[in-house]
Coordinates of C-alpha atoms in Angstrom, one line a residue:
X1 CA 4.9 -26.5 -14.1
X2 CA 4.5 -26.4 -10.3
X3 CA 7.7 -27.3 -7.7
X4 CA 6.0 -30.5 -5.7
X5 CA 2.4 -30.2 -4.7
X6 CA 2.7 -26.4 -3.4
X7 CA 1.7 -23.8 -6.2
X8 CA 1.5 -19.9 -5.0
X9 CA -1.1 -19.5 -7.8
X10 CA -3.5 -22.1 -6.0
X11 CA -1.9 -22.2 -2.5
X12 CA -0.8 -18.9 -1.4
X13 CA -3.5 -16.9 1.4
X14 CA -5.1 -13.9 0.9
X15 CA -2.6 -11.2 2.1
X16 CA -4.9 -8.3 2.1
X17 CA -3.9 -5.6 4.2
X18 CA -0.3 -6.8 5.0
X19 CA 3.0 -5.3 4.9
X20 CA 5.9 -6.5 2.8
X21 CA 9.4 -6.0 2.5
X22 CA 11.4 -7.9 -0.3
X23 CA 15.2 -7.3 -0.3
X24 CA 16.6 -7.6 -3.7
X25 CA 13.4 -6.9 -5.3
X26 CA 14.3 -5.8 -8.7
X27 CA 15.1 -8.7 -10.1
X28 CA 15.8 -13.0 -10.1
X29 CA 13.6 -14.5 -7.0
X30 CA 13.0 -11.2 -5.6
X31 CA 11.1 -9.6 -7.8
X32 CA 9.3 -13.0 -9.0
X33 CA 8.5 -13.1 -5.5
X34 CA 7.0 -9.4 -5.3
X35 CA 5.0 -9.8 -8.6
X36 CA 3.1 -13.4 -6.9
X37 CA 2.6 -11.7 -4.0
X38 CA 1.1 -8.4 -5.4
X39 CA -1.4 -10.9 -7.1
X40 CA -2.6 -11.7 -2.9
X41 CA -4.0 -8.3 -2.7
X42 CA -1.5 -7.0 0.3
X43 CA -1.6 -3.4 1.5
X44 CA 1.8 -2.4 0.5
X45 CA 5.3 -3.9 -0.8
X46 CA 8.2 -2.6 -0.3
X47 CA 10.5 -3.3 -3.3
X48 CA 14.1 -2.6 -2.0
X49 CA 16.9 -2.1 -4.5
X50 CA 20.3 -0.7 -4.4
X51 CA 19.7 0.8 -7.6
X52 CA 16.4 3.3 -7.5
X53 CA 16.5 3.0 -11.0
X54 CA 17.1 -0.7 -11.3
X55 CA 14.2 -0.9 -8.4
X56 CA 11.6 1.0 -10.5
X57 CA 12.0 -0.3 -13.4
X58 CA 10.6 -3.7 -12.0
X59 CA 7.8 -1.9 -10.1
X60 CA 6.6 -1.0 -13.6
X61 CA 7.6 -4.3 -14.8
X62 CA 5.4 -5.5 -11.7
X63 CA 2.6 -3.6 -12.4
X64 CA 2.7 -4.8 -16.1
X65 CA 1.0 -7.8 -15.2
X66 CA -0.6 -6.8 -11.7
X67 CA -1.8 -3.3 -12.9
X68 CA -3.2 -2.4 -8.9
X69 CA 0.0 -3.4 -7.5
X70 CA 0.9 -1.4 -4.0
X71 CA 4.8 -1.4 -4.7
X72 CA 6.6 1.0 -3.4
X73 CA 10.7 1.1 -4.4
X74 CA 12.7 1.4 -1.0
X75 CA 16.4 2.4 -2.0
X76 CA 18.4 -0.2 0.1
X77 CA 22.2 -1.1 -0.4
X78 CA 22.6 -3.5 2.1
X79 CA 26.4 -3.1 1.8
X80 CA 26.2 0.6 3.1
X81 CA 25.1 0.4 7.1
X82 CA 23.4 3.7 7.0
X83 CA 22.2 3.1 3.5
X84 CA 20.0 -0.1 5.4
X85 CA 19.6 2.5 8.7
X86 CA 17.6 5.4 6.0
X87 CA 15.2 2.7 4.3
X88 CA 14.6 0.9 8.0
X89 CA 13.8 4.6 8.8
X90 CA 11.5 5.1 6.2
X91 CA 9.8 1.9 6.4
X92 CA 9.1 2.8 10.2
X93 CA 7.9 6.8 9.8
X94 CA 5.7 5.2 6.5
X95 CA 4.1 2.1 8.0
X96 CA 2.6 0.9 11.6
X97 CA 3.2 -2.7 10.6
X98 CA 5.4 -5.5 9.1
X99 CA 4.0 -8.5 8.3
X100 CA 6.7 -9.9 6.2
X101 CA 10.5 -9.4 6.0
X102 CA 12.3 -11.3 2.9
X103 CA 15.8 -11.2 3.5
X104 CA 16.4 -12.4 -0.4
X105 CA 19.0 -9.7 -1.8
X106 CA 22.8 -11.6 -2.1
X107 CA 25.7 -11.8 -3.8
X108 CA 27.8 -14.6 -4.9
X109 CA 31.5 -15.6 -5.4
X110 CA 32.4 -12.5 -5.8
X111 CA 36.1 -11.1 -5.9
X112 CA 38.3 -10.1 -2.7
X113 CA 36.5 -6.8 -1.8
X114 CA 35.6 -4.1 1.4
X115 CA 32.3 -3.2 1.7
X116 CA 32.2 1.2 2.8
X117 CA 32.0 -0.1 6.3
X118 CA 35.1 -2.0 6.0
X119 CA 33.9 -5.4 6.4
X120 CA 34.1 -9.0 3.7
X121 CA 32.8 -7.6 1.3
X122 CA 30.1 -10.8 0.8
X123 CA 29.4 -11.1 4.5
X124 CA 28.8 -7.2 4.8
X125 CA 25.9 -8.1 2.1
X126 CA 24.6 -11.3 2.5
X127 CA 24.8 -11.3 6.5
X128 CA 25.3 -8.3 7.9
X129 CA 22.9 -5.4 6.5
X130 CA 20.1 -7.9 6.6
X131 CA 21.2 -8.4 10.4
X132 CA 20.9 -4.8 10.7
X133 CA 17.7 -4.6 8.1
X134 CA 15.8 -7.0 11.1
X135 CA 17.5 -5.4 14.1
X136 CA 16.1 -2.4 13.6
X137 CA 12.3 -3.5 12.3
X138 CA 12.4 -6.1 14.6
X139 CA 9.7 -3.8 16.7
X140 CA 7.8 -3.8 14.7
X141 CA 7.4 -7.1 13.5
X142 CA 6.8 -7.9 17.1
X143 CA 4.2 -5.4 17.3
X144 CA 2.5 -6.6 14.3
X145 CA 2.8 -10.2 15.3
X146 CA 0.9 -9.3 18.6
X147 CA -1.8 -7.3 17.0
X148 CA -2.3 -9.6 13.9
X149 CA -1.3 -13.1 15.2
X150 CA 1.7 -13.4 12.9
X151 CA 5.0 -11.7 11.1
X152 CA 7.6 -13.1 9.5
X153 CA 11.6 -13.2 8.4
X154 CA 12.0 -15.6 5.6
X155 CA 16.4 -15.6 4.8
X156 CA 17.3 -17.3 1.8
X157 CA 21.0 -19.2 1.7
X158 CA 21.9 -21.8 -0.4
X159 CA 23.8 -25.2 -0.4
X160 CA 26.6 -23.3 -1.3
X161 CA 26.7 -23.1 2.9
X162 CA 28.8 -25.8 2.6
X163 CA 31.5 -24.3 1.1
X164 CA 32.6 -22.3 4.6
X165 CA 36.3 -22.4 5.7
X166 CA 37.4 -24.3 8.9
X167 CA 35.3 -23.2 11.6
X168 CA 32.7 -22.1 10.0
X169 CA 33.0 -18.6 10.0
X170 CA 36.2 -16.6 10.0
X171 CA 35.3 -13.6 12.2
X172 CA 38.7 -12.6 13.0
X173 CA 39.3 -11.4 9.7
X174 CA 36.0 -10.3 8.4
X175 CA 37.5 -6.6 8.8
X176 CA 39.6 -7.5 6.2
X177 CA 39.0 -8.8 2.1
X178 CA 40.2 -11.9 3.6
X179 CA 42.8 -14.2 1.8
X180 CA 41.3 -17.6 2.1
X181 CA 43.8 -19.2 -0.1
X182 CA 42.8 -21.8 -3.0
X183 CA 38.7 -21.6 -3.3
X184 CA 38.4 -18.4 -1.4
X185 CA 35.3 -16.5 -3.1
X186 CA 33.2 -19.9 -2.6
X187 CA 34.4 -19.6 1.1
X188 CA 33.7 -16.3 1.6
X189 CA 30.2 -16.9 0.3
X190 CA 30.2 -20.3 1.9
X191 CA 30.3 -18.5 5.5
X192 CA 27.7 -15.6 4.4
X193 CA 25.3 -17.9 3.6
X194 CA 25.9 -20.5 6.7
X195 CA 25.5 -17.4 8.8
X196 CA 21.8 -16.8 7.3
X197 CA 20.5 -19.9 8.3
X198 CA 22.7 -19.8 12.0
X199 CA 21.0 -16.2 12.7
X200 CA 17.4 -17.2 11.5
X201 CA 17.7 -20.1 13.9
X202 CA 18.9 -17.9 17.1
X203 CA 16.5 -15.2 15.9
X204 CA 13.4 -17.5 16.3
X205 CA 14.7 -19.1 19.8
X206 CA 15.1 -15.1 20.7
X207 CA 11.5 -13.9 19.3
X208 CA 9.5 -17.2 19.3
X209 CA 6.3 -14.8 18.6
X210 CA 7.9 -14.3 15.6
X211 CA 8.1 -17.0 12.5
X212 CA 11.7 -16.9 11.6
X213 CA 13.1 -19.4 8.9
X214 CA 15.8 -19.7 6.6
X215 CA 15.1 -21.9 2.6
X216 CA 17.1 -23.0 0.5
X217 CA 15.8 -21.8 -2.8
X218 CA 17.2 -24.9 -5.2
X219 CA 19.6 -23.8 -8.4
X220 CA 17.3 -21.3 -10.6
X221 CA 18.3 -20.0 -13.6
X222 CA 18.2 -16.1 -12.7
X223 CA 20.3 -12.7 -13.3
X224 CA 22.6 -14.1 -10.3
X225 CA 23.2 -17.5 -12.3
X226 CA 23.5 -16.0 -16.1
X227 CA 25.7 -13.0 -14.8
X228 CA 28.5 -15.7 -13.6
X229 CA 31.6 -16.4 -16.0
X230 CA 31.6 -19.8 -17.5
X231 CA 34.0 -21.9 -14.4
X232 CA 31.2 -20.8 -12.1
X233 CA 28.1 -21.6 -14.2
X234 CA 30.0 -24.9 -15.0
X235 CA 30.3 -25.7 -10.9
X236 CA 26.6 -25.1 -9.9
X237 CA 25.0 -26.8 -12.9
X238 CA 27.3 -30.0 -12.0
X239 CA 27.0 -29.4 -8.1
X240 CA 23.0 -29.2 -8.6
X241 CA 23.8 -32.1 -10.9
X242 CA 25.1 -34.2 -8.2
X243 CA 22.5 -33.4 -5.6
X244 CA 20.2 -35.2 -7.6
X245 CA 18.4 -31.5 -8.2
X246 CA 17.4 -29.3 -11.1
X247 CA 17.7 -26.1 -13.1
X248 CA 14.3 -24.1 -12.2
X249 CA 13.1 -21.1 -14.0
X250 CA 13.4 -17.7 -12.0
X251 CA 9.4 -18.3 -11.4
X252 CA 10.2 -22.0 -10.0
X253 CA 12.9 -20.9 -8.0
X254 CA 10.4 -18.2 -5.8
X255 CA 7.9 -20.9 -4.7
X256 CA 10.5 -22.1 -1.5
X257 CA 10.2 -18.1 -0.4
X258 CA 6.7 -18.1 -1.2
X259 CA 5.7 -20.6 1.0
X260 CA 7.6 -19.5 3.9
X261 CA 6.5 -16.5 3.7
X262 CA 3.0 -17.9 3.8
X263 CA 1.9 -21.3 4.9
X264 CA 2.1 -23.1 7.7
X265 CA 5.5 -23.8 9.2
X266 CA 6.5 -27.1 11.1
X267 CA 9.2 -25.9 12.9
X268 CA 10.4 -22.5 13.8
X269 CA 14.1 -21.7 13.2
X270 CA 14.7 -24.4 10.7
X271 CA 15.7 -24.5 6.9
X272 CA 14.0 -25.9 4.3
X273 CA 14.3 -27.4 1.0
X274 CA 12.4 -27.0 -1.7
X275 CA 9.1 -27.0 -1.3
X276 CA 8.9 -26.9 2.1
X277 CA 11.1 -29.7 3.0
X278 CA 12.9 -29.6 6.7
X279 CA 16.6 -30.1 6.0
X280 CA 18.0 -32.2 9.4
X281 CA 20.9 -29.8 10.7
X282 CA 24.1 -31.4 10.5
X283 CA 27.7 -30.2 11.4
X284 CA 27.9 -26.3 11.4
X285 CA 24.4 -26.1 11.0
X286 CA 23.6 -27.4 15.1
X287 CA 27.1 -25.8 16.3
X288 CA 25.2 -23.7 19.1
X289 CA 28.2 -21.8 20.4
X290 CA 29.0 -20.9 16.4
X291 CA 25.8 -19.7 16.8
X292 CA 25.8 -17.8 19.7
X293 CA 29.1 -16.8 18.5
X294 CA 27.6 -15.3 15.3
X295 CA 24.8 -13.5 17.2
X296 CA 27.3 -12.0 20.1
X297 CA 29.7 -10.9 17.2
X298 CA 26.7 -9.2 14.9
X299 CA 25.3 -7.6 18.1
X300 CA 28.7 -6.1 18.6
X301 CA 29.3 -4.9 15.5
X302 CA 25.8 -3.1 15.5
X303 CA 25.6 -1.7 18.9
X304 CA 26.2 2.2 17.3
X305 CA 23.0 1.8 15.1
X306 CA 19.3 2.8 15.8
X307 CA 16.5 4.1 14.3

């Protein structure tokens, strides 16, 4: 059952000879996302996992179904800043190009927690190491994109954007587990994910060589959803409920990704829906000094890294 009239198994281009790079790529969308893409005939994927195990265990999975395959498991804990620092590293001394970056790896509602960097423990994962993940391949995306004609960042978020405190994002206290009061975990994940789709925007008005987007994947029934306890399975399914949306299957819920990463996109910087549906910014979402906020504040807190 296809998503709309987009398909990857009858609309997705030839990808020979391309570079890949698939956060979160050992399971849910991410590795639903490596195994169609491995089916395009590119010239390598990078599966990055925080658990090397976890992350080869789906490269066999992978290669199950799409025996020639060209995965290669990257270990990536984009909590860790010099964890993301070695596998940018490795991607750059392995590989002369980047042809796609899939900033899909996240975490959800989780509890009050530091990442080893000190940092909100959701926004250190969902915002931050991919910040540093593309800071630090950003060179060589542009250097592919000049060479080849196009490279891409595709960041998933969610409507769970939404969710973020007053102001959007709390960064005076993102050095901290932050105490948001009543509903804090869906705030905390709330500003994570609003600051995906506010850097993707800034990043394309900053690299407009470069196609940089940010989708919303729609509610998919993944290792994310089933590993939640019962009060927050019971909020999405009647939150997707109420936006007039669906349960997809893990497969389903990889087509958004897949056709960013792929097809032809209207409009640079935006988010979209699935499949391929331009959301109209609203509130947050066109708050240009939140954005320019968001990008002064990451640049700051990223100035000590390089490859």
């Amino acid at each position: 059952m296809g998503r709309g009239n987009w398909n990857p198994s009858n609309d997705m281009s030839d990808l020979s000879g391309k570079v890949i790079l698939v956060t979160g790529g050992n399971s849910g969308l991410g590795r639903e996302s490596i195994l169609a893409l491995a089916k395009q005939r590119p010239g390598k994927i990078y599966l990055a996992a925080r658990d090397i195990s976890k992350g080869s265990w789906a490269s066999d999975l992978i290669k199950k179904h799409v025996p020639e395959a060209p995965v290669t498991v990257l270990e990536c804990d984009l909590s860790s800043l010099s964890s993301v620092r070695n596998a940018a590293r490795k991607v750059a001394s392995e590989s002369s190009r980047l042809d796609i970056l899939m900033c899909n790896a996240g975490v959800v509602a989780c509890p009050k927690g530091l990442s080893e960097d000190g940092y909100e423990i959701q926004f250190a994962t969902n915002h931050l190491g991919h910040a540093l993940l593309i800071k630090l391949l950003l060179q060589m995306l542009r250097k592919t994109a000049k060479l080849h004609g196009n490279a891409r960042i595709v960041s998933l978020t969610s409507p769970g954007f939404g969710f973020s405190p007053k102001g959007g994002i709390q960064f005076n206290s993102l050095h901290s587990e932050q105490d948001l009061g009543f509903g804090g975990p869906p705030k905390r994940y709330g500003q994570s994910k609003l600051a995906n789709i506010l850097y993707a925007d800034e990043l394309s008005r900053r690299n407009p060589q470069l196609t940089c987007v940010s989708i919303d994947p729609g509610a998919a029934k993944t290792e994310l959803f089933t590993n939640q306890g019962w009060l927050m399975k019971t909020f999405i399914t009647i939150t997707t409920w109420m936006r007039g949306e669906m349960m997809w299957s893990a497969e389903e819920g990889a087509y958004n990704q897949l056709w960013a990463a792929t097809a032809d996109i209207p409009i640079n910087g935006a988010l979209y829906k699935p499949i391929g549906k331009h959301f109209e910014p609203t509130g947050h979402l066109k708050d240009a000094e939140l954005r320019q906020m968001l990008w002064d504040w990451t640049e700051g807190e990223l100035k000590a890294y390089a490859l």
